mmCIF file of C-alpha atoms in Angstrom:
data_model
loop_
_atom_site.group_PDB
_atom_site.id
_atom_site.type_symbol
_atom_site.label_atom_id
_atom_site.label_comp_id
_atom_site.label_asym_id
_atom_site.label_seq_id
_atom_site.Cartn_x
_atom_site.Cartn_y
_atom_site.Cartn_z
ATOM 1 C CA MET A 1 167.699 97.302 -62.719
ATOM 2 C CA PHE A 2 167.679 98.624 -59.100
ATOM 3 C CA GLY A 3 169.005 101.607 -57.202
ATOM 4 C CA CYS A 4 169.467 102.336 -53.519
ATOM 5 C CA LEU A 5 169.690 105.747 -51.864
ATOM 6 C CA VAL A 6 170.616 106.864 -48.359
ATOM 7 C CA ALA A 7 170.356 110.579 -47.496
ATOM 8 C CA GLY A 8 173.711 112.328 -47.702
ATOM 9 C CA ARG A 9 175.311 109.541 -49.751
ATOM 10 C CA LEU A 10 175.772 108.834 -53.429
ATOM 11 C CA VAL A 11 173.144 106.752 -55.205
ATOM 12 C CA GLN A 12 174.072 103.092 -55.569
ATOM 13 C CA ALA A 13 172.950 101.838 -58.989
ATOM 14 C CA ALA A 14 175.028 98.661 -59.301
ATOM 15 C CA PRO A 15 173.942 95.990 -56.829
ATOM 16 C CA GLN A 16 175.932 92.823 -56.391
ATOM 17 C CA GLN A 17 174.054 89.992 -58.132
ATOM 18 C CA VAL A 18 174.339 86.992 -55.785
ATOM 19 C CA ALA A 19 171.985 84.707 -57.725
ATOM 20 C CA GLU A 20 169.984 84.893 -60.935
ATOM 21 C CA ASP A 21 167.064 86.472 -59.073
ATOM 22 C CA LYS A 22 168.782 88.052 -56.031
ATOM 23 C CA PHE A 23 170.620 91.350 -55.644
ATOM 24 C CA VAL A 24 172.408 92.957 -52.690
ATOM 25 C CA PHE A 25 173.492 96.525 -51.846
ATOM 26 C CA ASP A 26 176.051 97.116 -49.076
ATOM 27 C CA LEU A 27 175.225 99.819 -46.510
ATOM 28 C CA PRO A 28 178.454 100.849 -44.748
ATOM 29 C CA ASP A 29 178.117 102.555 -41.367
ATOM 30 C CA TYR A 30 174.494 101.354 -41.231
ATOM 31 C CA GLU A 31 174.029 102.380 -37.600
ATOM 32 C CA ASN A 32 173.866 106.016 -38.755
ATOM 33 C CA ILE A 33 171.149 105.366 -41.361
ATOM 34 C CA ASN A 34 167.516 106.137 -40.594
ATOM 35 C CA HIS A 35 165.828 105.614 -43.959
ATOM 36 C CA VAL A 36 166.704 103.921 -47.219
ATOM 37 C CA VAL A 37 165.054 104.320 -50.630
ATOM 38 C CA VAL A 38 164.947 101.357 -53.005
ATOM 39 C CA PHE A 39 163.870 102.017 -56.580
ATOM 40 C CA MET A 40 163.848 100.619 -60.072
ATOM 41 C CA LEU A 41 166.121 102.443 -62.501
ATOM 42 C CA GLY A 42 163.529 102.296 -65.286
ATOM 43 C CA THR A 43 165.880 100.573 -67.711
ATOM 44 C CA ILE A 44 164.657 96.995 -67.206
ATOM 45 C CA PRO A 45 161.133 96.243 -65.937
ATOM 46 C CA PHE A 46 160.230 93.148 -63.967
ATOM 47 C CA PRO A 47 158.985 90.248 -66.104
ATOM 48 C CA GLU A 48 155.176 90.013 -66.266
ATOM 49 C CA GLY A 49 153.742 88.811 -62.932
ATOM 50 C CA MET A 50 156.969 89.430 -61.001
ATOM 51 C CA GLY A 51 158.137 91.924 -58.369
ATOM 52 C CA GLY A 52 160.921 92.313 -55.842
ATOM 53 C CA SER A 53 160.828 91.642 -52.095
ATOM 54 C CA VAL A 54 163.109 94.076 -50.262
ATOM 55 C CA TYR A 55 165.023 92.850 -47.206
ATOM 56 C CA PHE A 56 167.283 94.528 -44.650
ATOM 57 C CA CYS A 57 170.181 92.468 -43.304
ATOM 58 C CA TYR A 58 172.467 93.417 -40.444
ATOM 59 C CA PRO A 59 174.955 91.442 -38.373
ATOM 60 C CA ASP A 60 173.821 90.519 -34.868
ATOM 61 C CA GLN A 61 176.180 90.604 -31.874
ATOM 62 C CA SER A 62 177.657 87.236 -32.824
ATOM 63 C CA GLY A 63 178.202 88.335 -36.441
ATOM 64 C CA MET A 64 175.351 86.247 -37.878
ATOM 65 C CA ALA A 65 173.159 87.767 -40.590
ATOM 66 C CA VAL A 66 169.670 88.849 -39.459
ATOM 67 C CA TRP A 67 167.290 89.390 -42.411
ATOM 68 C CA GLN A 68 164.044 91.353 -42.100
ATOM 69 C CA LEU A 69 161.419 91.882 -44.816
ATOM 70 C CA LEU A 70 160.833 95.600 -45.432
ATOM 71 C CA GLY A 71 158.339 95.507 -48.314
ATOM 72 C CA PHE A 72 158.479 95.310 -52.085
ATOM 73 C CA VAL A 73 158.853 97.123 -55.405
ATOM 74 C CA THR A 74 156.979 96.282 -58.621
ATOM 75 C CA ASN A 75 156.485 97.765 -62.078
ATOM 76 C CA GLU A 76 153.380 99.501 -60.673
ATOM 77 C CA LYS A 77 155.190 100.632 -57.482
ATOM 78 C CA PRO A 78 158.768 101.210 -58.665
ATOM 79 C CA SER A 79 160.089 102.848 -55.501
ATOM 80 C CA ALA A 80 159.688 102.677 -51.747
ATOM 81 C CA ILE A 81 161.098 104.413 -48.657
ATOM 82 C CA PHE A 82 161.835 102.243 -45.638
ATOM 83 C CA LYS A 83 162.653 103.224 -42.078
ATOM 84 C CA ILE A 84 165.448 100.966 -40.839
ATOM 85 C CA SER A 85 166.605 102.831 -37.723
ATOM 86 C CA GLY A 86 164.288 100.910 -35.380
ATOM 87 C CA LEU A 87 164.938 97.501 -36.925
ATOM 88 C CA LYS A 88 168.487 96.968 -35.758
ATOM 89 C CA SER A 89 167.461 95.041 -32.675
ATOM 90 C CA GLY A 90 164.496 93.071 -34.001
ATOM 91 C CA LYS A 91 164.150 89.411 -34.802
ATOM 92 C CA GLY A 92 164.879 87.977 -38.215
ATOM 93 C CA SER A 93 162.252 86.549 -40.526
ATOM 94 C CA GLN A 94 162.089 83.950 -43.262
ATOM 95 C CA HIS A 95 164.050 85.051 -46.308
ATOM 96 C CA PRO A 96 165.279 83.727 -49.643
ATOM 97 C CA PHE A 97 168.946 84.543 -48.917
ATOM 98 C CA GLY A 98 169.391 81.739 -46.353
ATOM 99 C CA ALA A 99 171.549 79.344 -48.364
ATOM 100 C CA MET A 100 173.908 82.086 -49.509
ATOM 101 C CA ASN A 101 177.067 82.724 -47.597
ATOM 102 C CA LEU A 102 177.200 86.524 -47.900
ATOM 103 C CA PRO A 103 180.136 88.082 -46.077
ATOM 104 C CA GLN A 104 179.217 90.045 -42.941
ATOM 105 C CA THR A 105 181.227 92.951 -41.579
ATOM 106 C CA PRO A 106 180.256 94.427 -38.173
ATOM 107 C CA THR A 107 179.611 97.932 -39.548
ATOM 108 C CA VAL A 108 178.068 96.961 -42.911
ATOM 109 C CA ALA A 109 174.412 96.053 -43.415
ATOM 110 C CA GLN A 110 172.791 95.015 -46.669
ATOM 111 C CA ILE A 111 169.633 95.608 -48.639
ATOM 112 C CA GLY A 112 168.600 92.459 -50.478
ATOM 113 C CA ILE A 113 166.135 92.298 -53.359
ATOM 114 C CA SER A 114 164.639 88.948 -54.347
ATOM 115 C CA VAL A 115 162.681 88.717 -57.614
ATOM 116 C CA GLU A 116 159.519 86.723 -56.904
ATOM 117 C CA LEU A 117 155.987 86.106 -58.154
ATOM 118 C CA LEU A 118 153.513 88.903 -57.339
ATOM 119 C CA GLU A 119 151.232 86.320 -55.619
ATOM 120 C CA ASN A 120 154.070 85.511 -53.212
ATOM 121 C CA LEU A 121 154.685 89.215 -52.510
ATOM 122 C CA ALA A 122 151.041 89.700 -51.571
ATOM 123 C CA GLN A 123 151.261 86.937 -48.953
ATOM 124 C CA GLN A 124 154.366 88.287 -47.222
ATOM 125 C CA THR A 125 154.173 90.410 -44.078
ATOM 126 C CA PRO A 126 156.842 93.112 -43.712
ATOM 127 C CA VAL A 127 158.370 93.783 -40.328
ATOM 128 C CA ALA A 128 156.465 96.387 -38.305
ATOM 129 C CA ASN A 129 157.785 99.978 -38.329
ATOM 130 C CA ALA A 130 159.598 99.586 -41.681
ATOM 131 C CA ALA A 131 157.108 101.633 -43.673
ATOM 132 C CA VAL A 132 157.518 105.373 -43.493
ATOM 133 C CA SER A 133 154.414 107.273 -42.502
ATOM 134 C CA SER A 134 152.933 109.274 -45.351
ATOM 135 C CA VAL A 135 151.725 111.841 -42.820
ATOM 136 C CA ASP A 136 154.277 114.431 -41.743
ATOM 137 C CA SER A 137 155.006 114.805 -38.044
ATOM 138 C CA PHE A 138 153.205 118.169 -37.721
ATOM 139 C CA THR A 139 149.996 116.752 -39.183
ATOM 140 C CA GLU A 140 150.306 113.666 -37.019
ATOM 141 C CA PHE A 141 150.846 115.833 -33.901
ATOM 142 C CA THR A 142 147.847 117.996 -34.777
ATOM 143 C CA GLN A 143 145.584 114.982 -35.240
ATOM 144 C CA LYS A 144 146.733 113.457 -31.942
ATOM 145 C CA MET A 145 146.169 116.790 -30.200
ATOM 146 C CA LEU A 146 142.646 117.041 -31.672
ATOM 147 C CA ASP A 147 141.832 113.506 -30.549
ATOM 148 C CA ASN A 148 143.185 114.203 -27.079
ATOM 149 C CA PHE A 149 141.211 117.447 -26.742
ATOM 150 C CA TYR A 150 137.982 115.886 -27.963
ATOM 151 C CA ASN A 151 138.352 112.861 -25.661
ATOM 152 C CA PHE A 152 139.211 115.119 -22.712
ATOM 153 C CA ALA A 153 136.286 117.484 -23.311
ATOM 154 C CA SER A 154 133.877 114.563 -23.914
ATOM 155 C CA SER A 155 134.822 112.986 -20.604
ATOM 156 C CA PHE A 156 133.090 115.896 -18.830
ATOM 157 C CA ALA A 157 129.863 115.600 -20.833
ATOM 158 C CA VAL A 158 126.671 115.530 -18.798
ATOM 159 C CA THR A 159 123.038 115.431 -19.824
ATOM 160 C CA GLN A 160 120.840 118.468 -19.302
ATOM 161 C CA ALA A 161 119.125 116.676 -16.415
ATOM 162 C CA GLN A 162 122.496 116.159 -14.686
ATOM 163 C CA MET A 163 123.500 119.829 -14.976
ATOM 164 C CA THR A 164 123.467 121.914 -11.843
ATOM 165 C CA PRO A 165 122.734 125.571 -12.536
ATOM 166 C CA ASN A 166 125.775 127.718 -11.786
ATOM 167 C CA PRO A 167 125.712 131.338 -12.991
ATOM 168 C CA SER A 168 129.540 131.612 -12.973
ATOM 169 C CA GLU A 169 130.126 128.699 -15.416
ATOM 170 C CA ALA A 170 129.556 128.625 -19.162
ATOM 171 C CA PHE A 171 128.597 125.364 -20.855
ATOM 172 C CA ILE A 172 129.375 124.414 -24.419
ATOM 173 C CA PRO A 173 127.161 121.756 -25.986
ATOM 174 C CA ALA A 174 129.124 118.588 -26.867
ATOM 175 C CA ASN A 175 127.761 118.651 -30.430
ATOM 176 C CA VAL A 176 129.444 122.043 -30.962
ATOM 177 C CA VAL A 177 132.825 120.606 -29.919
ATOM 178 C CA LEU A 178 132.224 117.579 -32.173
ATOM 179 C CA LYS A 179 131.333 119.826 -35.133
ATOM 180 C CA TRP A 180 134.501 121.908 -34.598
ATOM 181 C CA TYR A 181 136.566 118.713 -34.342
ATOM 182 C CA GLU A 182 135.151 117.282 -37.588
ATOM 183 C CA ASN A 183 135.570 120.603 -39.461
ATOM 184 C CA PHE A 184 139.154 121.004 -38.273
ATOM 185 C CA GLN A 185 140.040 117.434 -39.313
ATOM 186 C CA ARG A 186 138.430 117.926 -42.733
ATOM 187 C CA ARG A 187 140.348 121.157 -43.325
ATOM 188 C CA LEU A 188 143.604 119.575 -42.094
ATOM 189 C CA THR A 189 143.130 116.671 -44.522
ATOM 190 C CA GLN A 190 142.486 119.043 -47.440
ATOM 191 C CA ASN A 191 145.401 121.369 -46.634
ATOM 192 C CA PRO A 192 147.710 120.702 -43.655
ATOM 193 C CA LEU A 193 148.854 124.349 -43.741
ATOM 194 C CA PHE A 194 145.367 125.932 -43.821
ATOM 195 C CA TRP A 195 145.929 127.487 -40.403
ATOM 196 C CA LYS A 196 148.691 129.736 -41.825
ATOM 197 C CA THR A 197 146.233 131.697 -43.994
#
């Protein structure tokens, strides 16, 4: 029913079923994993009104299991990418795997999937930083740079009454900078590589 993928590794398509509604994938050498993809295989859909909460579990320094909610998969959203590299030092959260005595090895983490009602999934809050940004780093950098430039230039804005005539300085109206900023953002949203043409 589920698959798990880590870059540079084989796809795992046979999770360990630890309860009727709970599945676990082992992630050996988890400290070298940045992202993990969890997906439905497409062979068996969730029952009507059900979905799967996705959890990341790693052993803390004392060897105890720390579970963190990453997000979910459903028939309508059959796959998800999660960033786990920053989660290895966070606090655990409530999870449905508590009563199970799953073996913990110091270098092996686990991805747990718990089949639950969709209403319950909607009320859960995933751990911060687990979702992967849908904006690539270049686009994100460009938007931050635009914001920084606009804020910097706006901080020097003065009214016409406050201006002191100086023949050696050129002034650019703030509305021109704002118009450029808005046009650049619009074009970046439509095509992040527009500047290459």
